Short mmCIF file of C-alpha atoms in Angstrom, two decimals:
data_model
loop_
_atom_site.label_atom_id
_atom_site.label_comp_id
_atom_site.label_asym_id
_atom_site.label_seq_id
_atom_site.Cartn_x
_atom_site.Cartn_y
_atom_site.Cartn_z
CA UNK A 285 -21.75 4.17 11.16
CA UNK A 286 -20.57 2.21 14.18
CA UNK A 287 -17.17 0.64 14.67
CA UNK A 288 -17.32 -3.15 14.98
CA UNK A 289 -15.23 -5.48 17.15
CA UNK A 290 -15.76 -9.14 16.28
CA UNK A 291 -14.03 -12.37 17.30
CA UNK A 292 -16.40 -15.21 16.43
CA UNK A 293 -15.63 -17.40 13.42
CA UNK A 294 -16.69 -17.07 9.77
CA UNK A 295 -17.45 -13.36 9.73
CA UNK A 296 -18.52 -11.26 6.76
CA UNK A 297 -17.84 -7.54 6.99
CA UNK A 298 -19.50 -5.19 4.49
CA UNK A 299 -18.66 -1.52 4.08
CA UNK A 300 -22.38 -0.67 3.97
CA UNK A 301 -22.59 -1.83 7.61
CA UNK A 302 -19.35 -0.34 8.90
CA UNK A 303 -16.49 1.32 7.03
CA UNK A 304 -14.00 0.58 9.78
CA UNK A 305 -13.59 -1.64 12.79
CA UNK A 306 -11.47 -4.29 14.51
CA UNK A 307 -11.05 -8.02 13.99
CA UNK A 308 -9.33 -10.44 16.35
CA UNK A 309 -8.76 -14.13 16.92
CA UNK A 310 -11.19 -16.02 19.21
CA UNK A 311 -10.84 -15.28 22.96
CA UNK A 312 -8.28 -12.51 22.31
CA UNK A 313 -6.32 -11.31 24.29
CA UNK A 314 -6.33 -14.78 25.83
CA UNK A 315 -5.05 -17.88 23.98
CA UNK A 316 -7.26 -19.11 21.15
CA UNK A 317 -8.65 -22.67 21.38
CA UNK A 318 -6.81 -25.53 19.62
CA UNK A 319 -8.01 -26.57 16.16
CA UNK A 320 -9.44 -23.11 15.52
CA UNK A 321 -10.34 -22.07 11.98
CA UNK A 322 -11.95 -18.69 11.35
CA UNK A 323 -12.66 -16.87 8.10
CA UNK A 324 -12.93 -13.08 7.87
CA UNK A 325 -14.41 -11.93 4.56
CA UNK A 326 -14.42 -8.25 3.57
CA UNK A 327 -16.76 -6.80 0.93
CA UNK A 328 -16.56 -3.18 -0.19
CA UNK A 329 -18.49 -1.19 -2.77
CA UNK A 330 -17.36 0.28 -6.08
CA UNK A 331 -13.79 1.55 -5.94
CA UNK A 332 -13.32 0.77 -2.27
CA UNK A 333 -10.31 -1.23 -1.06
CA UNK A 334 -9.93 -2.75 2.36
CA UNK A 335 -6.76 -1.95 4.29
CA UNK A 336 -5.79 -3.97 7.35
CA UNK A 337 -3.27 -2.82 9.96
CA UNK A 338 -2.23 -5.29 12.67
CA UNK A 339 -1.87 -4.04 16.24
CA UNK A 340 -0.87 -7.43 17.69
CA UNK A 341 0.28 -10.68 16.11
CA UNK A 342 1.46 -13.46 18.44
CA UNK A 343 1.38 -16.94 16.91
CA UNK A 344 3.80 -19.83 17.60
CA UNK A 345 7.14 -19.20 15.90
CA UNK A 346 10.02 -21.36 14.70
CA UNK A 347 13.71 -20.81 14.02
CA UNK A 348 13.24 -20.70 10.24
CA UNK A 349 11.11 -18.63 7.89
CA UNK A 350 8.89 -21.56 6.88
CA UNK A 351 5.27 -21.46 8.08
CA UNK A 352 4.82 -25.20 7.45
CA UNK A 353 3.07 -26.94 10.36
CA UNK A 354 2.64 -23.62 12.19
CA UNK A 355 -0.50 -21.68 13.03
CA UNK A 356 -1.10 -19.29 10.15
CA UNK A 357 -3.22 -16.45 8.84
CA UNK A 358 -3.75 -16.95 5.10
CA UNK A 359 -4.48 -13.92 2.89
CA UNK A 360 -6.66 -14.44 -0.19
CA UNK A 361 -7.41 -12.01 -3.04
CA UNK A 362 -9.82 -12.47 -5.96
CA UNK A 363 -8.03 -13.47 -9.18
CA UNK A 364 -10.30 -13.83 -12.22
CA UNK A 365 -13.33 -14.14 -9.96
CA UNK A 366 -11.83 -16.79 -7.66
CA UNK A 367 -10.03 -16.37 -4.32
CA UNK A 368 -6.32 -17.23 -4.59
CA UNK A 369 -3.76 -17.27 -1.72
CA UNK A 370 -1.30 -14.37 -1.97
CA UNK A 371 0.42 -14.40 1.43
CA UNK A 372 0.91 -16.61 4.50
CA UNK A 373 1.49 -14.93 7.86
CA UNK A 374 2.91 -16.77 10.88
CA UNK A 375 5.20 -16.29 13.88
CA UNK A 376 5.30 -13.32 16.23
CA UNK A 377 6.51 -10.52 13.95
CA UNK A 378 3.93 -7.79 13.38
CA UNK A 379 2.97 -7.93 9.67
CA UNK A 380 3.02 -4.85 7.48
CA UNK A 381 -0.34 -3.40 6.37
CA UNK A 382 -2.42 -5.39 3.88
CA UNK A 383 -4.49 -3.91 1.04
CA UNK A 384 -6.91 -5.69 -1.29
CA UNK A 385 -6.58 -5.52 -5.08
CA UNK A 386 -10.29 -4.69 -5.32
CA UNK A 387 -13.32 -4.42 -3.04
CA UNK A 388 -12.92 -7.96 -1.63
CA UNK A 389 -10.44 -9.81 0.59
CA UNK A 390 -10.51 -13.00 2.66
CA UNK A 391 -8.45 -13.89 5.74
CA UNK A 392 -8.35 -17.52 6.91
CA UNK A 393 -6.99 -18.09 10.42
CA UNK A 394 -5.86 -21.65 11.20
CA UNK A 395 -4.82 -22.17 14.81
CA UNK A 396 -3.75 -25.79 15.20
CA UNK A 397 -2.14 -25.36 18.60
CA UNK A 398 -2.98 -23.59 21.83
CA UNK A 399 -0.76 -22.24 24.58
CA UNK A 400 -0.49 -19.45 27.13
CA UNK A 401 1.73 -17.36 24.88
CA UNK A 402 -0.41 -17.79 21.77
CA UNK A 403 -2.57 -14.68 22.06
CA UNK A 404 -3.45 -14.67 18.38
CA UNK A 405 -3.94 -11.41 16.53
CA UNK A 406 -5.81 -8.14 16.52
CA UNK A 407 -6.12 -5.78 13.56
CA UNK A 408 -7.91 -2.61 12.49
CA UNK A 409 -9.63 -2.56 9.10
CA UNK A 410 -10.95 0.30 6.98
CA UNK A 411 -12.67 0.49 3.60
CA UNK A 412 -11.13 3.37 1.63
CA UNK A 413 -10.76 4.78 -1.88
CA UNK A 414 -7.50 6.72 -1.51
CA UNK A 415 -5.16 3.68 -1.55
CA UNK A 416 -3.89 4.72 1.87
CA UNK A 417 -2.38 7.89 0.38
CA UNK A 418 -3.26 10.86 2.57
CA UNK A 419 -1.03 13.54 1.04
CA UNK A 420 -1.96 15.67 -1.96
CA UNK A 421 -5.46 16.10 -3.37
CA UNK A 422 -7.11 13.06 -4.96
CA UNK A 423 -8.71 13.59 -8.39
CA UNK A 424 -12.17 11.93 -8.36
CA UNK A 425 -12.29 11.28 -12.13
CA UNK A 426 -9.31 8.90 -11.91
CA UNK A 427 -8.92 5.84 -9.73
CA UNK A 428 -5.45 6.62 -8.40
CA UNK A 429 -4.43 10.20 -9.18
CA UNK A 430 -3.16 12.87 -6.81
CA UNK A 431 -2.24 16.53 -7.36
CA UNK A 432 0.36 18.40 -5.32
CA UNK A 433 0.13 22.18 -5.57
CA UNK A 434 2.60 24.66 -4.08
CA UNK A 435 -0.25 26.95 -3.06
CA UNK A 436 -1.19 24.29 -0.44
CA UNK A 437 2.15 22.74 0.53
CA UNK A 438 5.65 23.78 -0.55
CA UNK A 439 7.19 20.49 0.61
CA UNK A 440 6.13 17.08 1.82
CA UNK A 441 6.11 13.33 1.19
CA UNK A 442 4.29 10.97 -1.13
CA UNK A 443 4.40 7.18 -1.46
CA UNK A 444 3.07 4.14 -3.27
CA UNK A 445 -0.32 2.65 -2.29
CA UNK A 446 -0.42 1.01 1.16
CA UNK A 447 3.20 1.92 1.97
CA UNK A 448 5.09 0.48 3.88
CA UNK A 449 2.98 -2.61 3.16
CA UNK A 450 2.84 -4.28 -0.24
CA UNK A 451 0.94 -2.32 -2.86
CA UNK A 452 -2.00 -4.16 -4.47
CA UNK A 453 -1.55 -6.00 -7.74
CA UNK A 454 -3.04 -4.94 -11.05
CA UNK A 455 -3.77 -6.68 -14.36
CA UNK A 456 -1.13 -4.65 -16.18
CA UNK A 457 0.51 -6.87 -18.81
CA UNK A 458 4.18 -6.16 -18.14
CA UNK A 459 7.17 -8.11 -16.89
CA UNK A 460 7.90 -5.68 -14.06
CA UNK A 461 6.48 -2.85 -12.01
CA UNK A 462 7.78 0.62 -12.82
CA UNK A 463 7.96 4.31 -12.02
CA UNK A 464 8.22 6.96 -14.74
CA UNK A 465 9.00 10.68 -14.56
CA UNK A 466 7.84 13.29 -17.06
CA UNK A 467 7.67 17.04 -17.61
CA UNK A 468 4.59 16.41 -19.78
CA UNK A 469 1.28 14.53 -19.76
CA UNK A 470 2.93 12.04 -22.14
CA UNK A 471 6.18 10.05 -22.00
CA UNK A 472 9.31 12.15 -21.50
CA UNK A 473 12.31 10.64 -23.28
CA UNK A 474 14.60 12.65 -21.03
CA UNK A 475 13.97 10.18 -18.18
CA UNK A 476 14.49 6.43 -18.08
CA UNK A 477 11.89 4.03 -16.66
CA UNK A 478 12.84 2.67 -13.22
CA UNK A 479 11.93 -0.99 -12.65
CA UNK A 480 14.32 -2.11 -9.92
CA UNK A 481 16.49 -0.12 -7.52
CA UNK A 482 16.89 3.62 -7.24
CA UNK A 483 20.52 4.77 -6.92
CA UNK A 484 21.70 6.24 -3.63
CA UNK A 485 21.22 10.01 -3.53
CA UNK A 486 18.74 9.94 -6.41
CA UNK A 487 17.43 13.41 -7.34
CA UNK A 488 15.19 14.57 -10.17
CA UNK A 489 14.19 18.15 -11.04
CA UNK A 490 11.39 19.48 -13.22
CA UNK A 491 12.06 21.74 -16.21
CA UNK A 492 9.04 23.92 -15.43
CA UNK A 493 5.87 24.25 -13.38
CA UNK A 494 4.48 20.79 -14.18
CA UNK A 495 5.88 17.37 -13.25
CA UNK A 496 4.23 13.95 -13.42
CA UNK A 497 5.17 10.66 -11.75
CA UNK A 498 3.44 7.48 -12.93
CA UNK A 499 3.55 4.23 -10.98
CA UNK A 500 2.43 0.99 -12.65
CA UNK A 501 2.18 -2.54 -11.30
CA UNK A 502 1.46 -5.91 -12.86
CA UNK A 503 -0.48 -8.99 -11.77
CA UNK A 504 2.37 -11.14 -10.46
CA UNK A 505 4.96 -9.14 -8.54
CA UNK A 506 4.72 -7.87 -4.97
CA UNK A 507 6.75 -5.21 -3.23
CA UNK A 508 6.54 -2.51 -0.60
CA UNK A 509 6.94 0.29 -3.11
CA UNK A 510 8.53 3.64 -2.47
CA UNK A 511 8.42 6.84 -0.48
CA UNK A 512 9.77 10.18 -1.68
CA UNK A 513 10.02 13.77 -0.51
CA UNK A 514 9.30 16.77 -2.72
CA UNK A 515 10.07 20.48 -2.42
CA UNK A 516 8.96 23.50 -4.41
CA UNK A 517 11.97 25.81 -4.55
CA UNK A 518 12.37 29.38 -5.78
CA UNK A 519 15.00 29.86 -8.46
CA UNK A 520 16.34 33.38 -8.39
CA UNK A 521 15.25 35.81 -9.51
CA UNK A 522 11.73 34.76 -10.56
CA UNK A 523 11.38 31.01 -10.79
CA UNK A 524 10.53 28.26 -8.30
CA UNK A 525 11.60 24.65 -8.47
CA UNK A 526 9.80 21.64 -6.93
CA UNK A 527 11.95 18.80 -5.50
CA UNK A 528 11.55 15.00 -4.83
CA UNK A 529 13.47 12.38 -2.86
CA UNK A 530 13.08 8.62 -3.07
CA UNK A 531 13.44 7.18 0.44
CA UNK A 532 12.15 3.61 0.53
CA UNK A 533 11.22 0.98 -1.98
CA UNK A 534 10.16 -2.33 -3.18
CA UNK A 535 6.60 -2.24 -5.68
CA UNK A 536 2.40 -3.49 -7.50
CA UNK A 537 -0.91 -1.52 -7.76
CA UNK A 538 -3.78 -1.30 -10.11
CA UNK A 539 -2.40 0.24 -13.23
CA UNK A 540 -2.61 2.66 -10.53
CA UNK A 541 -0.73 5.35 -12.28
CA UNK A 542 0.29 6.73 -8.97
CA UNK A 543 0.07 10.42 -9.49
CA UNK A 544 -1.41 9.86 -12.87
CA UNK A 545 -1.99 13.53 -13.05
CA UNK A 546 0.38 13.89 -10.17
CA UNK A 547 1.09 17.43 -11.12
CA UNK A 548 3.40 19.46 -9.01
CA UNK A 549 1.70 22.71 -10.09
CA UNK A 550 2.92 26.10 -9.04
CA UNK A 551 4.11 29.39 -10.37
CA UNK A 552 7.51 27.80 -10.02
CA UNK A 553 9.30 24.50 -10.57
CA UNK A 554 9.70 21.24 -8.70
CA UNK A 555 12.73 19.31 -7.51
CA UNK A 556 12.77 15.80 -6.09
CA UNK A 557 15.74 14.85 -3.95
CA UNK A 558 17.28 13.21 -0.88
CA UNK A 559 17.22 9.70 -2.32
CA UNK A 560 18.37 6.71 -0.31
CA UNK A 561 19.83 3.43 -1.49
CA UNK A 562 16.92 1.20 -0.46
CA UNK A 563 15.28 -1.24 -2.87
CA UNK A 564 12.66 0.21 -5.16
CA UNK A 565 10.45 -2.70 -6.19
#
């Protein structure tokens, strides 16, 4: 399939036509016309999500954080079958990646003003099913499950969907987003549920060959999630230990039990370390 570059207004992009491409404001990289309004609607298939990564974002800015009366790019997601606004982007700071909570997303660009410095925006889009997680091996029978096996990699990183951008929301009926650790396929009472910040220097170690990390999000909180390192280590004389480190955080996904069967399988054990003091959700 071809890669599309489009800049005219009211565009519909379907994954059956192109799974990736570029969108941009009218006349980019020149200034967009005054009183511009353009809609960019994305439609995927099945389990596909659309992820958008901005390469340029130059709209008029102000001294405060308020986007009122400024040129804006509004982000809409379907909620109960109807598009609802979830984020307003303005100014000249490059936004973090966006990810839809399902196969559809709508961007509404409203350029009230025009000027030589108002170049607008340019972004790459892709329809994907891996939630932007490229480490581990995705399990096709589950929507958001990844396996990490020491026979492939003895150390590495994993993160929440769309990191460092906000993870997509889910319809999980809970008051907060959370991460759980377990040595089993079920709940492990040895570990508490983490719903806020991870302590500085946080480390967790498996008791055996298997370790599971489950990430859940609800339908009303947004965050940038987490990133963690893991290491499979050999415990003398015969055992190995896997290891994990929480590095970044802030969290929401689709009852996306991140690493639902996120097994750290090996003939050894797993340890998770090198935590930092950043926010978790």
